[in-house]
PDB file of C-alpha atoms in Angstrom:
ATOM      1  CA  UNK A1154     166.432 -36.866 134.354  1.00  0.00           C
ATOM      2  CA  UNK A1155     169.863 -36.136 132.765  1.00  0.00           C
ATOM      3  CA  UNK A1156     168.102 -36.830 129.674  1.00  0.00           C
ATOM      4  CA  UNK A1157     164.960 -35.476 129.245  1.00  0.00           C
ATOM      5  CA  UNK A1158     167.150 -32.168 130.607  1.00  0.00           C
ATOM      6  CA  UNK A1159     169.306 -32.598 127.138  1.00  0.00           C
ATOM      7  CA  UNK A1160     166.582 -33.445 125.109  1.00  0.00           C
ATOM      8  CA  UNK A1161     164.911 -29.932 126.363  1.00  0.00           C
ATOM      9  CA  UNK A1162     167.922 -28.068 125.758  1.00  0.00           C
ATOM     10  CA  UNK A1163     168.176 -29.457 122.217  1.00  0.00           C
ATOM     11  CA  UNK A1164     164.616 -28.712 121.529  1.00  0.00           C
ATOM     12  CA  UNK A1165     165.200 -25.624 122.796  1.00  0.00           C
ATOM     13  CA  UNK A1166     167.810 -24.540 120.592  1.00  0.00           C
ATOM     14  CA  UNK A1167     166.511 -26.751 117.371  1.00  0.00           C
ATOM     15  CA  UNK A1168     163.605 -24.543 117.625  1.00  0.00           C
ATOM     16  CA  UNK A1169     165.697 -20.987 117.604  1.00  0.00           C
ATOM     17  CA  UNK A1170     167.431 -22.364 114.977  1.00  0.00           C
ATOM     18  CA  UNK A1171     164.240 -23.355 112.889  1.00  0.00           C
ATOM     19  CA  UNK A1172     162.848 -20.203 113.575  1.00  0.00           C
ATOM     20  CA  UNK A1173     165.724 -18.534 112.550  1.00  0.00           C
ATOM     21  CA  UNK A1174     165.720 -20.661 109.436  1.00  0.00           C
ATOM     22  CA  UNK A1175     162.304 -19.789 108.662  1.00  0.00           C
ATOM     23  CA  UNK A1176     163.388 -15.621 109.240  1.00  0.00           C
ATOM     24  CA  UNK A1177     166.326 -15.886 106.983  1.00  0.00           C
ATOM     25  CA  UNK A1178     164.128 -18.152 104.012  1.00  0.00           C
ATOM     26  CA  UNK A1179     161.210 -16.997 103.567  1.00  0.00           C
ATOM     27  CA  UNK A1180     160.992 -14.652 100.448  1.00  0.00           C
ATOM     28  CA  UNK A1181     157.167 -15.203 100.058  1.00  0.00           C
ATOM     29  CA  UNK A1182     153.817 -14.878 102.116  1.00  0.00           C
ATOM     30  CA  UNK A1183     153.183 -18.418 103.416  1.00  0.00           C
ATOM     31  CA  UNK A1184     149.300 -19.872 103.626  1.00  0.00           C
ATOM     32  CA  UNK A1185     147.980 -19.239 107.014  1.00  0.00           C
ATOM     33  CA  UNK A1186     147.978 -23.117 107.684  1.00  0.00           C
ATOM     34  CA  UNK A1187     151.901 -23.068 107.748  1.00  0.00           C
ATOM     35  CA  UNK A1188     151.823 -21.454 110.855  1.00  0.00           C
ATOM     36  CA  UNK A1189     149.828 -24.508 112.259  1.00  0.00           C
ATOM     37  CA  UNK A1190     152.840 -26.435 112.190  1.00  0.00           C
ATOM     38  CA  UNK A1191     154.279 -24.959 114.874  1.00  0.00           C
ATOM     39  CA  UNK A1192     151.587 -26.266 117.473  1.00  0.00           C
ATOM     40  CA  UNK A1193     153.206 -29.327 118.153  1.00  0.00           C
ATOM     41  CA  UNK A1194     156.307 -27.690 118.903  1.00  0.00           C
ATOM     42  CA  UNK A1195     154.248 -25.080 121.432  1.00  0.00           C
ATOM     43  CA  UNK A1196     152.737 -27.818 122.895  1.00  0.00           C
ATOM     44  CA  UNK A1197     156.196 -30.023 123.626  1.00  0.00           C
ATOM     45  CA  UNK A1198     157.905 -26.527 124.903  1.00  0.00           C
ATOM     46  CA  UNK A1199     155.061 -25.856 127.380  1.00  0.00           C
ATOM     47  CA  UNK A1200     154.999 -29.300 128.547  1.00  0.00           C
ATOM     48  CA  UNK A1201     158.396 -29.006 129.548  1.00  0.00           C
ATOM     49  CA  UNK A1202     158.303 -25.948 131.237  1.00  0.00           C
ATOM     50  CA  UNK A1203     155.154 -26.911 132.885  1.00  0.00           C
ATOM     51  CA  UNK A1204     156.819 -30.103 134.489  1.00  0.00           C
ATOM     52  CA  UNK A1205     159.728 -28.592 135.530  1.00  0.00           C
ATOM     53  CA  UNK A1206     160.143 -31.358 137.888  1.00  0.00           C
ATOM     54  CA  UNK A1207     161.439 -33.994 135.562  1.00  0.00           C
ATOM     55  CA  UNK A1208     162.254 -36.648 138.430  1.00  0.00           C
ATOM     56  CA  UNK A1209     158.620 -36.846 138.896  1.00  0.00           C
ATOM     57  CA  UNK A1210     157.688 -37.463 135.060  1.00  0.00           C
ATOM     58  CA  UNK A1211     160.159 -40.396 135.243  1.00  0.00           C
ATOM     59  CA  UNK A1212     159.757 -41.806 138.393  1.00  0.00           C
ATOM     60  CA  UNK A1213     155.756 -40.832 138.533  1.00  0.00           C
ATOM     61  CA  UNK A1214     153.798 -41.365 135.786  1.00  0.00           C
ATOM     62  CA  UNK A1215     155.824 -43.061 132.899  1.00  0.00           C
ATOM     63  CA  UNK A1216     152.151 -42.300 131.027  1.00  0.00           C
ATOM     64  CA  UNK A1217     153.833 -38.551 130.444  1.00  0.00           C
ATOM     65  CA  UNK A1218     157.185 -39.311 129.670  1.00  0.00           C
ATOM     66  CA  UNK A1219     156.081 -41.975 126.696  1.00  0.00           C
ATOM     67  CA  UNK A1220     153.909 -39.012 125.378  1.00  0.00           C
ATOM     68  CA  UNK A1221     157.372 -36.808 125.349  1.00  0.00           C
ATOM     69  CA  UNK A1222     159.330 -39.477 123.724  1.00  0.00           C
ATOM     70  CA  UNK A1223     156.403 -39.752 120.688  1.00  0.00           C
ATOM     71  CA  UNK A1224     155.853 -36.149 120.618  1.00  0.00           C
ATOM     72  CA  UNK A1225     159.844 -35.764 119.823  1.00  0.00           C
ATOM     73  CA  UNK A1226     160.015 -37.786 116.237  1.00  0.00           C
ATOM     74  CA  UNK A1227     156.467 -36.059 115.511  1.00  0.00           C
ATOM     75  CA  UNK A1228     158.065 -32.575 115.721  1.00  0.00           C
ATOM     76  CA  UNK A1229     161.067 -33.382 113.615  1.00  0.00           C
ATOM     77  CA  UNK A1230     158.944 -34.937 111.000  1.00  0.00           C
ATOM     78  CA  UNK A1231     156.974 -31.566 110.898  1.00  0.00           C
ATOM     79  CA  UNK A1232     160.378 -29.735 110.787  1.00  0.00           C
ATOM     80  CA  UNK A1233     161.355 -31.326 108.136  1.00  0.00           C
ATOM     81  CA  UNK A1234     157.759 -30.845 106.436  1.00  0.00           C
ATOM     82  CA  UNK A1235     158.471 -27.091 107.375  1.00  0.00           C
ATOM     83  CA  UNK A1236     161.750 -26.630 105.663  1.00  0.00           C
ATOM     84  CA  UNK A1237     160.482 -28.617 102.441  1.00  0.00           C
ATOM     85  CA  UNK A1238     157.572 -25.957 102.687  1.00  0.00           C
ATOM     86  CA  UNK A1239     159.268 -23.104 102.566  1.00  0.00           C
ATOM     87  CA  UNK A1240     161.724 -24.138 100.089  1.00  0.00           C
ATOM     88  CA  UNK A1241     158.853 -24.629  97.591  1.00  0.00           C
ATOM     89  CA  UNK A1242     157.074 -21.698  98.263  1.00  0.00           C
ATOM     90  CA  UNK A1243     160.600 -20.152  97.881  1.00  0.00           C
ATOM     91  CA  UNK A1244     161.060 -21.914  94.438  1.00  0.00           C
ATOM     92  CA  UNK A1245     156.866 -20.947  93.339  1.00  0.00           C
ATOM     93  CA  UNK A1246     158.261 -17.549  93.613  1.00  0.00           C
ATOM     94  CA  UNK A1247     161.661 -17.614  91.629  1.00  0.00           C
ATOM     95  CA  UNK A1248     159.496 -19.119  89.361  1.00  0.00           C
ATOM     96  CA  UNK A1249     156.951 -16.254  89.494  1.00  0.00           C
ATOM     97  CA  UNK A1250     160.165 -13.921  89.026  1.00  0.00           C
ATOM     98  CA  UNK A1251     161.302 -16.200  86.163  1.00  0.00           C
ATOM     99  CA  UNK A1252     158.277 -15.828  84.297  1.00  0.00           C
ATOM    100  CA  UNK A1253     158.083 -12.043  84.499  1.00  0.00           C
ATOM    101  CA  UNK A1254     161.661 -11.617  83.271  1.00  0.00           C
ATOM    102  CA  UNK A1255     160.222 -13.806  80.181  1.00  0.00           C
ATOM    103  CA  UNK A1256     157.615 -11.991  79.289  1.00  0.00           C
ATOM    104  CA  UNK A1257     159.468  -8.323  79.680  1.00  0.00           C
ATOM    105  CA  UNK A1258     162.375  -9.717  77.640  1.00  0.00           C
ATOM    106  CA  UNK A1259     159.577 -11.005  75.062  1.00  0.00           C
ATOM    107  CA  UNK A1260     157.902  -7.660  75.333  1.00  0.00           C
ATOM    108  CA  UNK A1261     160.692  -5.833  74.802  1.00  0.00           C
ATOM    109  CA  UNK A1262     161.698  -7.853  71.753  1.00  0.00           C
ATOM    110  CA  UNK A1263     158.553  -7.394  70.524  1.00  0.00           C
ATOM    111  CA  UNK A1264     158.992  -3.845  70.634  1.00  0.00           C
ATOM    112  CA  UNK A1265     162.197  -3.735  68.668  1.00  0.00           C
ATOM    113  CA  UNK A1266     160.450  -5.640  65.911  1.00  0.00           C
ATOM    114  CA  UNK A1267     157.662  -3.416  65.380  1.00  0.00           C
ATOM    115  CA  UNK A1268     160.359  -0.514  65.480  1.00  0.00           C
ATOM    116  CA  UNK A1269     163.054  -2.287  63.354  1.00  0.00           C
ATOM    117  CA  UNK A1270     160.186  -3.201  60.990  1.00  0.00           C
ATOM    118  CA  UNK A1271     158.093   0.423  60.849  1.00  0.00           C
ATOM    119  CA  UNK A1272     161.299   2.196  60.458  1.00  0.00           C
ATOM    120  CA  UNK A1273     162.362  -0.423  57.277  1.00  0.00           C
ATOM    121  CA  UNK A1274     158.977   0.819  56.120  1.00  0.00           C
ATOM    122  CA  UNK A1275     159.499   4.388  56.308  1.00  0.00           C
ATOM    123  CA  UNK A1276     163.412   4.067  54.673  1.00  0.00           C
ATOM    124  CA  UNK A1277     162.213   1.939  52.092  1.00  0.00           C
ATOM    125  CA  UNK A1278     158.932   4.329  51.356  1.00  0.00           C
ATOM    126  CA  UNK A1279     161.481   7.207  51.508  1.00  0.00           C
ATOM    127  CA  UNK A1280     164.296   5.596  49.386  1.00  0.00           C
ATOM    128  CA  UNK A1281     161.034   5.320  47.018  1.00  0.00           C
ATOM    129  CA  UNK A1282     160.199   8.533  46.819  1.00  0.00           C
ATOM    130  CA  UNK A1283     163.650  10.318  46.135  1.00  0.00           C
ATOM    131  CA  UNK A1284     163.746   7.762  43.025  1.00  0.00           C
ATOM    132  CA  UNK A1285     160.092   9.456  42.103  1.00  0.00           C
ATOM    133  CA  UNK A1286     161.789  13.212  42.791  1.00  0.00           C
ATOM    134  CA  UNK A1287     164.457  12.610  40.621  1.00  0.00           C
ATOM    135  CA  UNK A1288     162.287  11.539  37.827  1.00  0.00           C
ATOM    136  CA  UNK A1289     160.571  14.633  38.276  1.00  0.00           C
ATOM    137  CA  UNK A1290     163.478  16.619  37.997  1.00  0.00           C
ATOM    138  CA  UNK A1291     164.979  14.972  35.269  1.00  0.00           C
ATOM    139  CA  UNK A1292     161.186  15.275  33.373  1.00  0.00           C
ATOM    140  CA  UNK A1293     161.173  19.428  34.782  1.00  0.00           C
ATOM    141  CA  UNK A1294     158.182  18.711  36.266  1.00  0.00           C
ATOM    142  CA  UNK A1295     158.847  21.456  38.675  1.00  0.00           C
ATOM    143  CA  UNK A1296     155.389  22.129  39.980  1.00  0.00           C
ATOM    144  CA  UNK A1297     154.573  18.395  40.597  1.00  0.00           C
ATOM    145  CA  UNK A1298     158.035  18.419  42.520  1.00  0.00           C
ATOM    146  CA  UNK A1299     157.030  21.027  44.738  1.00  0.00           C
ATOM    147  CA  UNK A1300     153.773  19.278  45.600  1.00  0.00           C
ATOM    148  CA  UNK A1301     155.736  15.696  46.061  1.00  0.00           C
ATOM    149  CA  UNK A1302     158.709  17.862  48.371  1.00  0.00           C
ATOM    150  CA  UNK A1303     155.483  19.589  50.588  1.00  0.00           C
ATOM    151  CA  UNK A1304     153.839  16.021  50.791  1.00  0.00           C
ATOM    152  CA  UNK A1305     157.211  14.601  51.838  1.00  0.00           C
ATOM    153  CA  UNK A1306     158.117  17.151  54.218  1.00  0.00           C
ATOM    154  CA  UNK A1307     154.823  16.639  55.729  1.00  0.00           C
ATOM    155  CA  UNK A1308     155.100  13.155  56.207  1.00  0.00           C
ATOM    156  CA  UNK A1309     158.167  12.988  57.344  1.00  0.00           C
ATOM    157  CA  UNK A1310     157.452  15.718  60.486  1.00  0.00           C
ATOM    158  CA  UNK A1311     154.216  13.653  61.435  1.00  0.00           C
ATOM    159  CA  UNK A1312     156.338  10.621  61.710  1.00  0.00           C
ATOM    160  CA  UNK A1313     159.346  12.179  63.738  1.00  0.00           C
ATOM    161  CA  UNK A1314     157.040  13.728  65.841  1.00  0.00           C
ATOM    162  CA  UNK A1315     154.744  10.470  66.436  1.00  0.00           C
ATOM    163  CA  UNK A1316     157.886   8.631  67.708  1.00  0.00           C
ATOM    164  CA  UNK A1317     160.040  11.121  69.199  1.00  0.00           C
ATOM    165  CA  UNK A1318     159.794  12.451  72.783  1.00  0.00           C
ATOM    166  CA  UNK A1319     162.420  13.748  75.147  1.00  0.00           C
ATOM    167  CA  UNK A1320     160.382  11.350  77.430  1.00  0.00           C
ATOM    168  CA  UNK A1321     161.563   7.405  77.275  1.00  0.00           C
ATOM    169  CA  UNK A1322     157.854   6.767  78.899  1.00  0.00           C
ATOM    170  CA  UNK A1323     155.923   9.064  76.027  1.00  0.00           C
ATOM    171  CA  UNK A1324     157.908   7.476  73.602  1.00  0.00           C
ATOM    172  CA  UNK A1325     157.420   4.274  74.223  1.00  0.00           C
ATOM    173  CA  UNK A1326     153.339   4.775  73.986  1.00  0.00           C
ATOM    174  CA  UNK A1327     153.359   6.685  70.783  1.00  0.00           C
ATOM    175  CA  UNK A1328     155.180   3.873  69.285  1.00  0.00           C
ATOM    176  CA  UNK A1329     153.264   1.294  70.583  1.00  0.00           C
ATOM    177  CA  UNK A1330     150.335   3.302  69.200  1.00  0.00           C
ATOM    178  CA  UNK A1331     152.109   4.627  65.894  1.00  0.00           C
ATOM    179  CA  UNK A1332     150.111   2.058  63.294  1.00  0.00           C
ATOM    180  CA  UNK A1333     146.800   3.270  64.528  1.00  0.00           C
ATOM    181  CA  UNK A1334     148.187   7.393  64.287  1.00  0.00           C
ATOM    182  CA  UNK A1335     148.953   6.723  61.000  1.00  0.00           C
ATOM    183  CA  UNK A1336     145.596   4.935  60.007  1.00  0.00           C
ATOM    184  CA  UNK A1337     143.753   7.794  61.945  1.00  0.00           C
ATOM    185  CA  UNK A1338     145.779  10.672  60.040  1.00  0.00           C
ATOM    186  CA  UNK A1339     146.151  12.040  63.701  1.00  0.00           C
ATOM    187  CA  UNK A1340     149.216  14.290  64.250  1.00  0.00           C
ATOM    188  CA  UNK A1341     151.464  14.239  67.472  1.00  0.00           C
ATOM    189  CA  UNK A1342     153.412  17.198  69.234  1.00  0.00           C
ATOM    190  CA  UNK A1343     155.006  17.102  72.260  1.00  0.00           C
ATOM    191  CA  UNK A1344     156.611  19.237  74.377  1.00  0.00           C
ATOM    192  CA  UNK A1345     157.717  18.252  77.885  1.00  0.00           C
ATOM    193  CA  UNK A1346     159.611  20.446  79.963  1.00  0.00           C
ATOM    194  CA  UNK A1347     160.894  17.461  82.113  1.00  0.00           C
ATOM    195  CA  UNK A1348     161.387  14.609  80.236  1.00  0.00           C
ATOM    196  CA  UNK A1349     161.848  12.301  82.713  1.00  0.00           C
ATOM    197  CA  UNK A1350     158.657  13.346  85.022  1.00  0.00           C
ATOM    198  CA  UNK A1351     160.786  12.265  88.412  1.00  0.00           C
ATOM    199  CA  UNK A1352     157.404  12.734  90.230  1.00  0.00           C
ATOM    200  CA  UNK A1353     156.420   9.716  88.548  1.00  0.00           C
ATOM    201  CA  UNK A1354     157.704   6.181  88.724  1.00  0.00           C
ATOM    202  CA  UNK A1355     158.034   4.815  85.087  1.00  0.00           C
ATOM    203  CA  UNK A1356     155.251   2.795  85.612  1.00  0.00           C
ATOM    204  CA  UNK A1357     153.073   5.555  86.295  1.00  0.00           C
ATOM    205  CA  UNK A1358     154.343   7.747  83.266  1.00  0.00           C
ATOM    206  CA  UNK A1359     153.325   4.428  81.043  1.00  0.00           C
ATOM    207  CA  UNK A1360     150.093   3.820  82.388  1.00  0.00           C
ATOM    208  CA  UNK A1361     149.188   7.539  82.283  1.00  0.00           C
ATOM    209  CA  UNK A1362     150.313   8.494  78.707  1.00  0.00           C
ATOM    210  CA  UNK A1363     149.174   5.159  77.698  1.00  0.00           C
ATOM    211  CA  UNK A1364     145.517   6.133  79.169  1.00  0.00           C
ATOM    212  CA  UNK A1365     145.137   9.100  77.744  1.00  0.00           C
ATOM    213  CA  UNK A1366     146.673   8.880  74.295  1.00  0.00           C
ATOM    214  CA  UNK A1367     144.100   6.155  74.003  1.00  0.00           C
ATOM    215  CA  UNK A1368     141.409   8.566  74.853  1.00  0.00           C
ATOM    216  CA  UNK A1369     142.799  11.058  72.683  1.00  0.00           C
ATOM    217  CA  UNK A1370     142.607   9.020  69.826  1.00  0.00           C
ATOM    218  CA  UNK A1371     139.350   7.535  70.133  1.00  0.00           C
ATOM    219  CA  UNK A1372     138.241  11.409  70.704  1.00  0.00           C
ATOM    220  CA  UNK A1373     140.432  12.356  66.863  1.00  0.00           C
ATOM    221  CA  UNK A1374     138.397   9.208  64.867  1.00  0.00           C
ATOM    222  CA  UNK A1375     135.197  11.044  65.722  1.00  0.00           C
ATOM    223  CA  UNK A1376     136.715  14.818  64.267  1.00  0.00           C
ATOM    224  CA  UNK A1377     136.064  15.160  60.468  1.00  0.00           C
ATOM    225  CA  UNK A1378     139.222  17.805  60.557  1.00  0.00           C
ATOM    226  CA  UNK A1379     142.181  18.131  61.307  1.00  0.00           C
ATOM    227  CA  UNK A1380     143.449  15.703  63.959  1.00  0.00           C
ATOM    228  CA  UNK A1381     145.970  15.912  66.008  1.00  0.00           C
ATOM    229  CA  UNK A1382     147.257  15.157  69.557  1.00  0.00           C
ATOM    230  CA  UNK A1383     149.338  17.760  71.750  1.00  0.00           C
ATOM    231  CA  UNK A1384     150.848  17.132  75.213  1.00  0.00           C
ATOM    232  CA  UNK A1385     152.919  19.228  77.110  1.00  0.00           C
ATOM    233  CA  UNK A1386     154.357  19.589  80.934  1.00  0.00           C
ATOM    234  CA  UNK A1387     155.823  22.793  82.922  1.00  0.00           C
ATOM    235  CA  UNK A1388     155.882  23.636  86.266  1.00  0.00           C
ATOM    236  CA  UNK A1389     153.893  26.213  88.307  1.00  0.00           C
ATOM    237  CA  UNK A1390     155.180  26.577  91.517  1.00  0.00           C
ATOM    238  CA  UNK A1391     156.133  23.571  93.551  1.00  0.00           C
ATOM    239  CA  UNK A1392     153.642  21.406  91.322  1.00  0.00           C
ATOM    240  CA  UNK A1393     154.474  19.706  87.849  1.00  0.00           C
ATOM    241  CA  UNK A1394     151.566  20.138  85.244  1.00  0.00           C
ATOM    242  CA  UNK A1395     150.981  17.703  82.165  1.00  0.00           C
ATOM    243  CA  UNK A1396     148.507  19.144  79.579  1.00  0.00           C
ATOM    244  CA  UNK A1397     147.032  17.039  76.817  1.00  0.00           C
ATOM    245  CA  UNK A1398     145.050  18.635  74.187  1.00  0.00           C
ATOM    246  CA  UNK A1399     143.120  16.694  71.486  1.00  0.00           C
ATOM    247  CA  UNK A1400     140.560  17.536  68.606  1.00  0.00           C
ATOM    248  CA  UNK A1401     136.914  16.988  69.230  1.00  0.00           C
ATOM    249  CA  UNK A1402     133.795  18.962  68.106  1.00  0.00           C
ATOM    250  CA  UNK A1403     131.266  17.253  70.238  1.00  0.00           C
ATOM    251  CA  UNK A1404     130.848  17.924  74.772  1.00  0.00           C
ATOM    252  CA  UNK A1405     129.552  14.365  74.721  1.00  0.00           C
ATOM    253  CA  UNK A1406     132.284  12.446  75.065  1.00  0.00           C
ATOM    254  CA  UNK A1407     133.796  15.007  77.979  1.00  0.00           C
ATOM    255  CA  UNK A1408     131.940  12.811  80.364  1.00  0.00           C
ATOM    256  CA  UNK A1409     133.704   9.622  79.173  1.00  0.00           C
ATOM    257  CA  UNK A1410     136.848  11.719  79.240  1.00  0.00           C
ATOM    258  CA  UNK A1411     136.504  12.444  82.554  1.00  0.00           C
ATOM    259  CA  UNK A1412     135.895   9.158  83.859  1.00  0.00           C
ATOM    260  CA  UNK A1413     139.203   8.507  82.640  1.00  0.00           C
ATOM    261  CA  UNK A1414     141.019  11.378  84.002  1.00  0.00           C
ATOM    262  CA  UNK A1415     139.224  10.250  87.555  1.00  0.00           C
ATOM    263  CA  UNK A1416     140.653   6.634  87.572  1.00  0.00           C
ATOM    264  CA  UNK A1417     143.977   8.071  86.635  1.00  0.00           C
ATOM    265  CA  UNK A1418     143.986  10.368  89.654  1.00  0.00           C
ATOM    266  CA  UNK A1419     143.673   7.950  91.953  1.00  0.00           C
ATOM    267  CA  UNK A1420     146.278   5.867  90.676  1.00  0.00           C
ATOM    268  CA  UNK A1421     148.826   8.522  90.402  1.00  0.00           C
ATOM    269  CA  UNK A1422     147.873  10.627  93.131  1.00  0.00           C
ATOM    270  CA  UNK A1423     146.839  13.567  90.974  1.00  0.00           C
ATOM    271  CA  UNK A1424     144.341  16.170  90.032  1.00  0.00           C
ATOM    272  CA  UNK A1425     142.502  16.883  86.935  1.00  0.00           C
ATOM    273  CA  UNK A1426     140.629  19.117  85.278  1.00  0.00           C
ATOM    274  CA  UNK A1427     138.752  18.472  82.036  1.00  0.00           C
ATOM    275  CA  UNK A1428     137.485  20.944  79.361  1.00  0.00           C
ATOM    276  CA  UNK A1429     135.669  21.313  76.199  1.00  0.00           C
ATOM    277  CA  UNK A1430     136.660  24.236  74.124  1.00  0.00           C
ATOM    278  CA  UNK A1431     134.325  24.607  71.810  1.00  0.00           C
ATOM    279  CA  UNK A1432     135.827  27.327  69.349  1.00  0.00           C
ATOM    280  CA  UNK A1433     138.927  25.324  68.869  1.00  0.00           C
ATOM    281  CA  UNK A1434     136.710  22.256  68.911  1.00  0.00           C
ATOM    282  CA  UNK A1435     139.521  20.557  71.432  1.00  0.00           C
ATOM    283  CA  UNK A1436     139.231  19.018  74.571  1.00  0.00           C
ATOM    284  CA  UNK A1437     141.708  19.950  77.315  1.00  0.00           C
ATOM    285  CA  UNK A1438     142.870  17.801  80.073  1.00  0.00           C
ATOM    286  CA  UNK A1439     145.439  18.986  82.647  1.00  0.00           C
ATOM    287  CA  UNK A1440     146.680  16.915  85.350  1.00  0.00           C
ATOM    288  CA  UNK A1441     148.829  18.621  88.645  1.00  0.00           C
ATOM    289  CA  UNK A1442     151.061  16.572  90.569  1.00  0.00           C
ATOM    290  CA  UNK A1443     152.512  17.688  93.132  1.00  0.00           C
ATOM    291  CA  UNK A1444     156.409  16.825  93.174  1.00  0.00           C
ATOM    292  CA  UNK A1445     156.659  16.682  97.130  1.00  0.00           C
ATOM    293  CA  UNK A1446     154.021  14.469  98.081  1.00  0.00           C
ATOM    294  CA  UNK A1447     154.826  12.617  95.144  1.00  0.00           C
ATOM    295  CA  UNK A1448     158.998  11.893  96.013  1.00  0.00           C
ATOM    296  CA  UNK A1449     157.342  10.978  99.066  1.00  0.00           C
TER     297      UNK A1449
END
């Protein structure tokens, strides 16, 4: 009796402590079948409380106390099944974690390339054409220096406007998207009173800048003018506003537009409003957030 009395204390507190253990380790959802595990366990806990009488299951029926004494190794066999469980899943997931790391370092690397290498570009295309100015003013070839100084200027305002933005998330998009600008002829302006959008998590500012300069663009291949892209925030009472405006001649592609602007409410918990204006052949989208609900 003075046994089976220890042996139900130490199950007793082996079991706190596993379920402790499992508390404290855990990091990850576990499959529903993990859970299963524990049945034996139940089943050895309510067997002792049930026979509280342990005399009897000794002196009695020696049927009951044999079934104890195999249960016992069973459960610490599926303890120790348990533990090696939850250390895997807890290694799947710092693997998981690992991997993401990897590819944000390797995305971010890749972004420093294509800005390390575009900006070589624009020095060296630069550097090329202050060679090609001097020529021309050595030559007096005033007039073709004033046409080469208006293309230059030009140039160089489309590009420090395409990857400049007092917003890290903006910024980030337009230079991601600064090859196909450039191939488009499609002008950028920005203007954001908040740079840093704090109703918006980063990766909310990404997705939604990313979304719609996309859109913008593939609106600007289809113009035969001038192209360009303009976004802009302020704030109107207690809400935040971000306005993009983008060249299009045509209401057929509103629809598309709007689709769009529909997805990105619900992921961002705004509201838009989409419209054609058809004398500055533009589209305009605005989008208010409200900076409450959205701290929230």
């Amino acid at each position: 009796m003075l046994m089976v009395i220890t042996l139900s204390q130490v199950m007793y507190y082996a079991s706190a402590a596993i379920i402790n253990y499992a508390y404290k380790s855990i990091k990850s959802n576990l499959s529903k079948k993990f859970y299963f595990l524990f049945i034996p366990l139940f089943i050895i806990l309510v067997f002792l409380f049930y026979f509280g009488d342990y005399n009897t299951i000794y002196r009695g029926n020696h049927i009951f106390l044999k079934i104890f004494l195999f249960i016992l190794p069973v459960v610490f066999l599926i303890t120790l099944i348990q533990i090696y469980i939850i250390k895997v899943s807890n290694l799947k997931k710092d693997l998981e974690i690992s991997k993401l790391n990897h590819e944000l370092l390797e995305s971010r690397y890749q972004y420093l390339l294509n800005q390390y290498n575009s900006n070589f570009n624009f020095l060296h295309d630069l550097l090329k054409t202050c060679s090609d100015l001097i020529v021309l003013i050595n030559n007096k070839k005033y007039k073709e220096l004033e046409e080469e100084i208006y293309i230059l200027s030009d140039e160089t305002y489309k590009k420090f406007n395409t990857i400049y933005s007092n917003s890290l998330s903006l910024s980030i998009v337009l230079n991601e998207k600064q090859q196909e600008l450039n191939e488009n002829d499609i002008y950028v302006t920005t203007t954001l009173l908040d740079g840093d959008l704090k109703c918006l998590s980063s990766n909310q500012q990404v997705y939604l800048f990313n979304e719609m300069i996309s859109a913008a663009i593939n609106s600007c291949k289809n113009f035969n003018n001038r192209r360009y892209i303009i976004v802009k925030s302020f704030m109107k009472e207690k809400s935040t506003i971000i306005q993009f405006i983008f060249s299009n001649d045509s209401i057929e592609i509103l629809s598309k537009v709007k689709t769009i602007t529909d997805e990105i409410d619900k992921r961002i918990n705004s509201i838009s409003n989409v419209k054609f204006d058809e004398s500055n052949q533009t589209i305009k989208v605005i989008f208010s957030l409200n900076n409450a609900s959205n701290e929230s």
